Amino acid sequence: MRRQLCVFILSASMLTTIDAIAATANRSNIPEVKRVVNDADKPPTVKVPRISSVSNFAPIVIGDKDAALAPVKSANYFELIGAIGIASLNAGNSHLGVTSDEIDKLVPTNNNNWNTLSAQLGIGYVFNLRGAQRYSDQVQWFPSIEPELNVYYLSSNSGIKGSVWRFSDPSFNDLSYKIPVHSTRLMLDGALTVASLRQFSIYAIGGIGNTWNRVSYKDQNNENIDNVFCPTQERFNFNSTTRSRFAWEAGGGLNFSFNSHIGLGLEYLYANLGKVRTSAGGNLGLLTEPLIAPAHFNLDSQSVLLSLHIRF
């Protein structure tokens, strides 16, 4: 008890001494003493760095999922299409009515010869479907569809070649014929992209339209044959004529995009060009009367085209 009383008296004495020193310092003219005493009475302060802008801080990425960008739908766009390639003209059998007593059969022999020039010029508008993303690393199925307006041109001076069976008898095959073909068609097509991956895409195409087929006709003696049935002066050489027909086409291809503005394509295209009819006028040889029936046959083509696509 006596010890505790001594501690209490000592503590009170120390507090009285500190208060006396503080009072004396406040009355003192020494600035250093005043500053030390005053600073001892103030609570401690913590300096907080000033934030100039929230944008100065980089985002914190928790994982790959948080860092991935949301899919962005590709914008629709126009494109110009120019193509050139080769084609094969294919014709069915035909008949040529020379007189009421002679109906010749024309049998083509050069079908599937790839010796015809093929060209295309057109414009299309690409609609992207279901939020398609250009150059995606994932396979996208049916990402776009493109209506197109195309002009196609086929030209072959050799055209359709074959044998003339006089009186429709294969034994009388001493003549050969040639029908040069020049065909222009205007087509409304639709191209559906089946799948795309990064810069590659495959597509199917089909359409309908109108074709203008210009043909002529000429026949001649077979080589190394002494023609006793049809002398040289009896060869036919008909004038060229142009006829308009309904046409349809179908095919498919592969596209590669260099960037958002330029691409290349490789396409196979089958086209049905309708029925072709030759003229009945021209050099008829020894005939004194006009033909009773000019040649007519169904015509189709197969083309392989290398195309350039300019997008805007």
Coordinates of C-alpha atoms in Angstrom, one line a residue:
M1 CA 0.0 0.0 0.0
R2 CA 2.8 2.4 0.9
R3 CA 4.6 1.5 -2.4
Q4 CA 1.5 2.2 -4.6
L5 CA 1.1 5.6 -2.8
C6 CA 4.7 6.5 -3.7
V7 CA 4.2 5.7 -7.4
F8 CA 1.0 7.8 -7.6
I9 CA 2.8 10.8 -5.9
L10 CA 5.8 10.4 -8.4
S11 CA 3.5 10.3 -11.5
A12 CA 1.6 13.4 -10.4
S13 CA 4.8 15.2 -9.8
M14 CA 6.0 14.4 -13.3
L15 CA 2.8 15.6 -15.0
T16 CA 3.0 18.9 -13.0
T17 CA 6.6 19.3 -14.2
I18 CA 5.7 18.7 -17.9
D19 CA 2.8 21.2 -17.7
A20 CA 5.1 23.8 -16.2
I21 CA 7.7 23.3 -18.9
A22 CA 4.9 23.6 -21.6
A23 CA 3.7 26.9 -20.0
T24 CA 7.1 28.2 -19.9
A25 CA 7.8 27.3 -23.5
N26 CA 4.6 29.0 -24.7
R27 CA 5.8 32.2 -23.0
S28 CA 9.3 31.7 -24.4
N29 CA 10.5 33.6 -27.4
I30 CA 12.7 30.7 -28.6
P31 CA 10.9 29.4 -31.9
E32 CA 12.6 26.0 -31.8
V33 CA 11.2 25.3 -28.4
K34 CA 7.7 26.4 -29.4
R35 CA 7.7 24.3 -32.6
V36 CA 8.9 21.2 -30.7
V37 CA 6.2 21.6 -28.1
N38 CA 3.4 22.4 -30.6
D39 CA 4.3 19.4 -32.8
A40 CA 4.2 17.1 -29.8
D41 CA 0.5 18.2 -29.2
K42 CA -0.6 17.5 -32.9
P43 CA -1.8 14.0 -34.0
P44 CA 0.5 12.2 -36.5
T45 CA -0.4 12.8 -40.2
V46 CA -0.2 10.3 -43.1
K47 CA 0.6 11.7 -46.6
V48 CA -1.7 10.2 -49.3
P49 CA -0.4 10.3 -52.9
R50 CA -2.5 12.5 -55.2
I51 CA -4.3 10.6 -58.0
S52 CA -4.3 12.8 -61.1
S53 CA -6.6 10.6 -63.2
V54 CA -8.1 7.1 -63.1
S55 CA -6.9 6.6 -66.6
N56 CA -3.3 6.5 -65.4
F57 CA -3.9 3.1 -63.9
A58 CA -3.6 0.0 -66.1
P59 CA -6.5 -2.6 -65.8
I60 CA -5.7 -5.6 -63.7
V61 CA -6.2 -8.8 -65.7
I62 CA -7.4 -11.7 -63.6
G63 CA -7.3 -14.3 -66.3
D64 CA -7.6 -15.0 -70.1
K65 CA -11.4 -15.0 -69.9
D66 CA -11.4 -11.4 -68.6
A67 CA -8.9 -10.3 -71.2
A68 CA -10.8 -11.7 -74.2
L69 CA -12.7 -9.2 -76.4
A70 CA -16.3 -9.7 -77.1
P71 CA -17.1 -10.8 -80.6
V72 CA -17.7 -7.9 -83.0
K73 CA -20.0 -8.3 -86.0
S74 CA -18.3 -7.7 -89.3
A75 CA -19.7 -4.8 -91.3
N76 CA -21.6 -5.5 -94.6
Y77 CA -19.8 -4.3 -97.7
F78 CA -19.8 -4.1 -101.5
E79 CA -17.3 -5.8 -103.7
L80 CA -16.3 -5.7 -107.4
I81 CA -15.5 -9.0 -109.0
G82 CA -13.4 -9.6 -112.1
A83 CA -12.4 -13.1 -113.3
I84 CA -10.7 -14.9 -116.2
G85 CA -10.3 -18.6 -116.9
I86 CA -10.9 -21.4 -119.3
A87 CA -14.1 -23.3 -120.2
S88 CA -15.3 -26.4 -121.9
L89 CA -18.3 -26.2 -124.2
N90 CA -20.6 -29.3 -124.4
A91 CA -23.3 -29.9 -127.0
G92 CA -25.8 -32.6 -127.6
N93 CA -26.5 -34.4 -130.9
S94 CA -28.3 -32.4 -133.5
H95 CA -30.0 -32.8 -136.9
L96 CA -29.6 -30.7 -140.1
G97 CA -32.6 -30.8 -142.5
V98 CA -31.0 -30.5 -145.9
T99 CA -33.9 -31.6 -148.0
S100 CA -37.1 -33.6 -147.4
D101 CA -35.1 -36.6 -148.4
E102 CA -31.9 -35.9 -146.5
I103 CA -31.7 -35.3 -142.7
D104 CA -28.1 -35.3 -141.5
K105 CA -27.1 -36.1 -138.0
L106 CA -24.5 -33.9 -136.3
V107 CA -22.4 -35.8 -133.7
P108 CA -20.0 -33.7 -131.5
T109 CA -16.6 -35.1 -131.0
N110 CA -14.8 -32.4 -129.0
N111 CA -16.9 -32.2 -125.8
N112 CA -14.9 -31.6 -122.6
N113 CA -12.1 -29.8 -124.5
W114 CA -10.9 -26.9 -122.3
N115 CA -10.1 -24.5 -125.2
T116 CA -12.7 -21.7 -124.6
L117 CA -12.0 -18.3 -123.1
S118 CA -14.1 -17.5 -120.0
A119 CA -14.5 -14.1 -118.3
Q120 CA -16.6 -12.5 -115.6
L121 CA -17.3 -9.0 -114.4
G122 CA -19.8 -8.3 -111.6
I123 CA -20.7 -6.6 -108.4
G124 CA -22.0 -8.0 -105.1
Y125 CA -23.1 -7.0 -101.6
V126 CA -22.0 -9.2 -98.7
F127 CA -24.5 -9.6 -95.8
N128 CA -22.8 -11.0 -92.6
L129 CA -25.1 -13.4 -90.7
R130 CA -25.4 -14.1 -87.0
G131 CA -22.6 -11.8 -85.8
A132 CA -19.9 -13.3 -88.1
Q133 CA -16.4 -12.2 -87.2
R134 CA -13.9 -11.7 -89.9
Y135 CA -10.6 -13.7 -89.7
S136 CA -11.8 -15.7 -86.7
D137 CA -9.6 -18.5 -85.4
Q138 CA -12.7 -20.6 -85.0
V139 CA -14.5 -22.3 -87.9
Q140 CA -17.7 -20.3 -88.7
W141 CA -20.5 -22.0 -90.5
F142 CA -22.7 -20.1 -93.0
P143 CA -21.3 -16.7 -91.9
S144 CA -22.4 -14.6 -94.9
I145 CA -24.5 -14.5 -98.1
E146 CA -23.9 -12.4 -101.2
P147 CA -26.4 -11.5 -103.9
E148 CA -24.4 -10.7 -107.1
L149 CA -25.1 -9.3 -110.6
N150 CA -22.7 -10.8 -113.0
V151 CA -21.9 -10.7 -116.7
Y152 CA -20.1 -13.7 -118.2
Y153 CA -18.5 -14.2 -121.6
L154 CA -17.5 -17.3 -123.4
S155 CA -15.6 -17.3 -126.7
S156 CA -14.3 -20.1 -128.9
N157 CA -13.7 -19.9 -132.6
S158 CA -13.2 -23.7 -132.7
G159 CA -16.4 -24.0 -130.7
I160 CA -18.3 -27.3 -131.3
K161 CA -16.7 -29.8 -133.7
G162 CA -18.0 -33.1 -134.8
S163 CA -18.9 -35.5 -137.6
V164 CA -21.8 -35.2 -140.1
W165 CA -23.6 -38.4 -140.7
R166 CA -25.4 -37.9 -144.0
F167 CA -28.9 -39.4 -144.0
S168 CA -28.3 -40.0 -140.3
D169 CA -26.2 -43.1 -141.3
P170 CA -22.8 -43.5 -139.5
S171 CA -21.4 -45.1 -142.7
F172 CA -21.7 -41.8 -144.5
N173 CA -19.4 -39.8 -142.2
D174 CA -17.2 -38.2 -144.7
L175 CA -17.9 -34.6 -143.5
S176 CA -16.9 -32.7 -140.4
Y177 CA -18.5 -29.6 -139.0
K178 CA -17.5 -26.7 -136.9
I179 CA -19.7 -24.3 -135.0
P180 CA -17.9 -21.2 -133.5
V181 CA -19.6 -20.1 -130.2
H182 CA -19.6 -16.6 -128.6
S183 CA -21.9 -16.4 -125.6
T184 CA -22.8 -13.5 -123.3
R185 CA -25.0 -13.9 -120.3
L186 CA -26.4 -11.6 -117.6
M187 CA -27.0 -13.5 -114.3
L188 CA -28.5 -12.8 -110.9
D189 CA -26.5 -15.0 -108.6
G190 CA -26.4 -15.8 -104.9
A191 CA -23.2 -16.9 -103.2
L192 CA -23.5 -18.6 -99.8
T193 CA -20.3 -18.9 -97.7
V194 CA -20.4 -22.4 -96.2
A195 CA -17.5 -22.1 -93.9
S196 CA -14.7 -19.7 -93.1
L197 CA -11.5 -19.9 -91.1
R198 CA -9.1 -17.0 -90.7
Q199 CA -8.5 -15.7 -94.2
F200 CA -10.0 -18.7 -96.1
S201 CA -13.6 -19.4 -97.0
I202 CA -15.5 -21.9 -99.2
Y203 CA -18.8 -21.0 -100.8
A204 CA -21.5 -22.3 -103.1
I205 CA -23.0 -20.2 -105.9
G206 CA -26.1 -20.4 -108.2
G207 CA -28.2 -18.2 -110.2
I208 CA -30.6 -17.6 -113.2
G209 CA -30.6 -15.1 -116.0
N210 CA -30.5 -14.7 -119.7
T211 CA -27.9 -15.6 -122.3
W212 CA -27.2 -14.4 -125.9
N213 CA -25.6 -17.1 -128.0
R214 CA -24.0 -16.2 -131.3
V215 CA -23.1 -19.2 -133.6
S216 CA -22.3 -19.9 -137.2
Y217 CA -21.9 -23.2 -139.1
K218 CA -19.4 -24.6 -141.5
D219 CA -18.7 -28.2 -142.7
Q220 CA -15.9 -29.6 -144.9
N221 CA -14.5 -32.8 -146.2
N222 CA -12.6 -35.0 -143.8
E223 CA -8.9 -35.0 -144.1
N224 CA -7.3 -37.5 -146.4
I225 CA -10.7 -38.6 -147.8
D226 CA -11.7 -38.4 -151.4
N227 CA -15.2 -37.2 -151.0
V228 CA -17.4 -38.8 -153.7
F229 CA -20.7 -38.2 -151.9
C230 CA -20.4 -34.5 -151.3
P231 CA -18.2 -32.6 -153.7
T232 CA -16.2 -29.5 -152.5
Q233 CA -18.7 -27.1 -153.9
E234 CA -21.5 -28.6 -151.8
R235 CA -20.0 -27.5 -148.4
F236 CA -22.3 -25.4 -146.3
N237 CA -21.2 -22.2 -144.7
F238 CA -24.0 -20.5 -142.8
N239 CA -24.1 -16.9 -141.5
S240 CA -23.7 -16.2 -137.8
T241 CA -26.9 -15.6 -135.8
T242 CA -27.7 -14.6 -132.2
R243 CA -30.5 -15.9 -130.1
S244 CA -31.6 -15.2 -126.6
R245 CA -32.3 -18.0 -124.1
F246 CA -33.0 -18.6 -120.4
A247 CA -29.9 -19.7 -118.5
W248 CA -29.1 -21.1 -115.1
E249 CA -25.8 -21.9 -113.4
A250 CA -24.4 -23.5 -110.2
G251 CA -20.9 -24.0 -108.7
G252 CA -18.6 -23.4 -105.8
G253 CA -15.2 -22.0 -104.9
L254 CA -12.5 -21.0 -102.5
N255 CA -11.7 -17.4 -101.4
F256 CA -8.5 -16.0 -99.8
S257 CA -8.5 -12.5 -98.3
F258 CA -5.2 -10.6 -98.3
N259 CA -6.8 -7.9 -96.2
S260 CA -10.2 -6.2 -95.7
H261 CA -10.1 -4.7 -99.3
I262 CA -8.5 -7.3 -101.6
G263 CA -9.1 -11.1 -102.1
L264 CA -8.5 -13.8 -104.6
G265 CA -10.9 -16.7 -105.5
L266 CA -10.9 -19.9 -107.5
E267 CA -14.2 -21.1 -108.8
Y268 CA -15.8 -23.9 -110.7
L269 CA -19.0 -23.0 -112.5
Y270 CA -21.5 -25.1 -114.6
A271 CA -23.9 -23.1 -116.9
N272 CA -26.8 -24.3 -118.9
L273 CA -27.0 -22.0 -121.9
G274 CA -30.3 -23.3 -123.4
K275 CA -31.0 -24.4 -126.9
V276 CA -28.8 -23.0 -129.7
R277 CA -30.0 -22.8 -133.3
T278 CA -27.9 -22.0 -136.4
S279 CA -28.9 -19.8 -139.3
A280 CA -30.4 -21.3 -142.4
G281 CA -28.8 -18.7 -144.7
G282 CA -25.4 -18.4 -146.3
N283 CA -23.4 -20.5 -148.7
L284 CA -25.6 -23.5 -149.5
G285 CA -23.4 -25.0 -152.1
L286 CA -25.3 -26.8 -154.9
L287 CA -28.6 -26.5 -153.1
T288 CA -31.2 -24.6 -155.0
E289 CA -33.7 -24.5 -152.2
P290 CA -33.3 -23.3 -148.6
L291 CA -32.7 -25.7 -145.8
I292 CA -35.9 -27.2 -144.3
A293 CA -34.4 -27.2 -140.8
P294 CA -31.2 -25.5 -139.5
A295 CA -29.1 -27.3 -136.8
H296 CA -30.2 -26.9 -133.2
F297 CA -28.8 -28.4 -130.0
N298 CA -28.6 -28.0 -126.3
L299 CA -25.4 -26.2 -125.1
D300 CA -23.8 -26.0 -121.7
S301 CA -20.4 -25.0 -120.3
Q302 CA -18.0 -25.8 -117.5
S303 CA -15.6 -23.0 -116.4
V304 CA -12.7 -22.6 -114.0
L305 CA -12.2 -19.0 -113.1
L306 CA -9.5 -17.1 -111.2
S307 CA -11.1 -14.0 -109.6
L308 CA -10.1 -10.8 -108.0
H309 CA -12.3 -9.2 -105.3
I310 CA -12.1 -5.5 -104.5
R311 CA -14.1 -4.6 -101.4
F312 CA -15.4 -1.2 -100.3

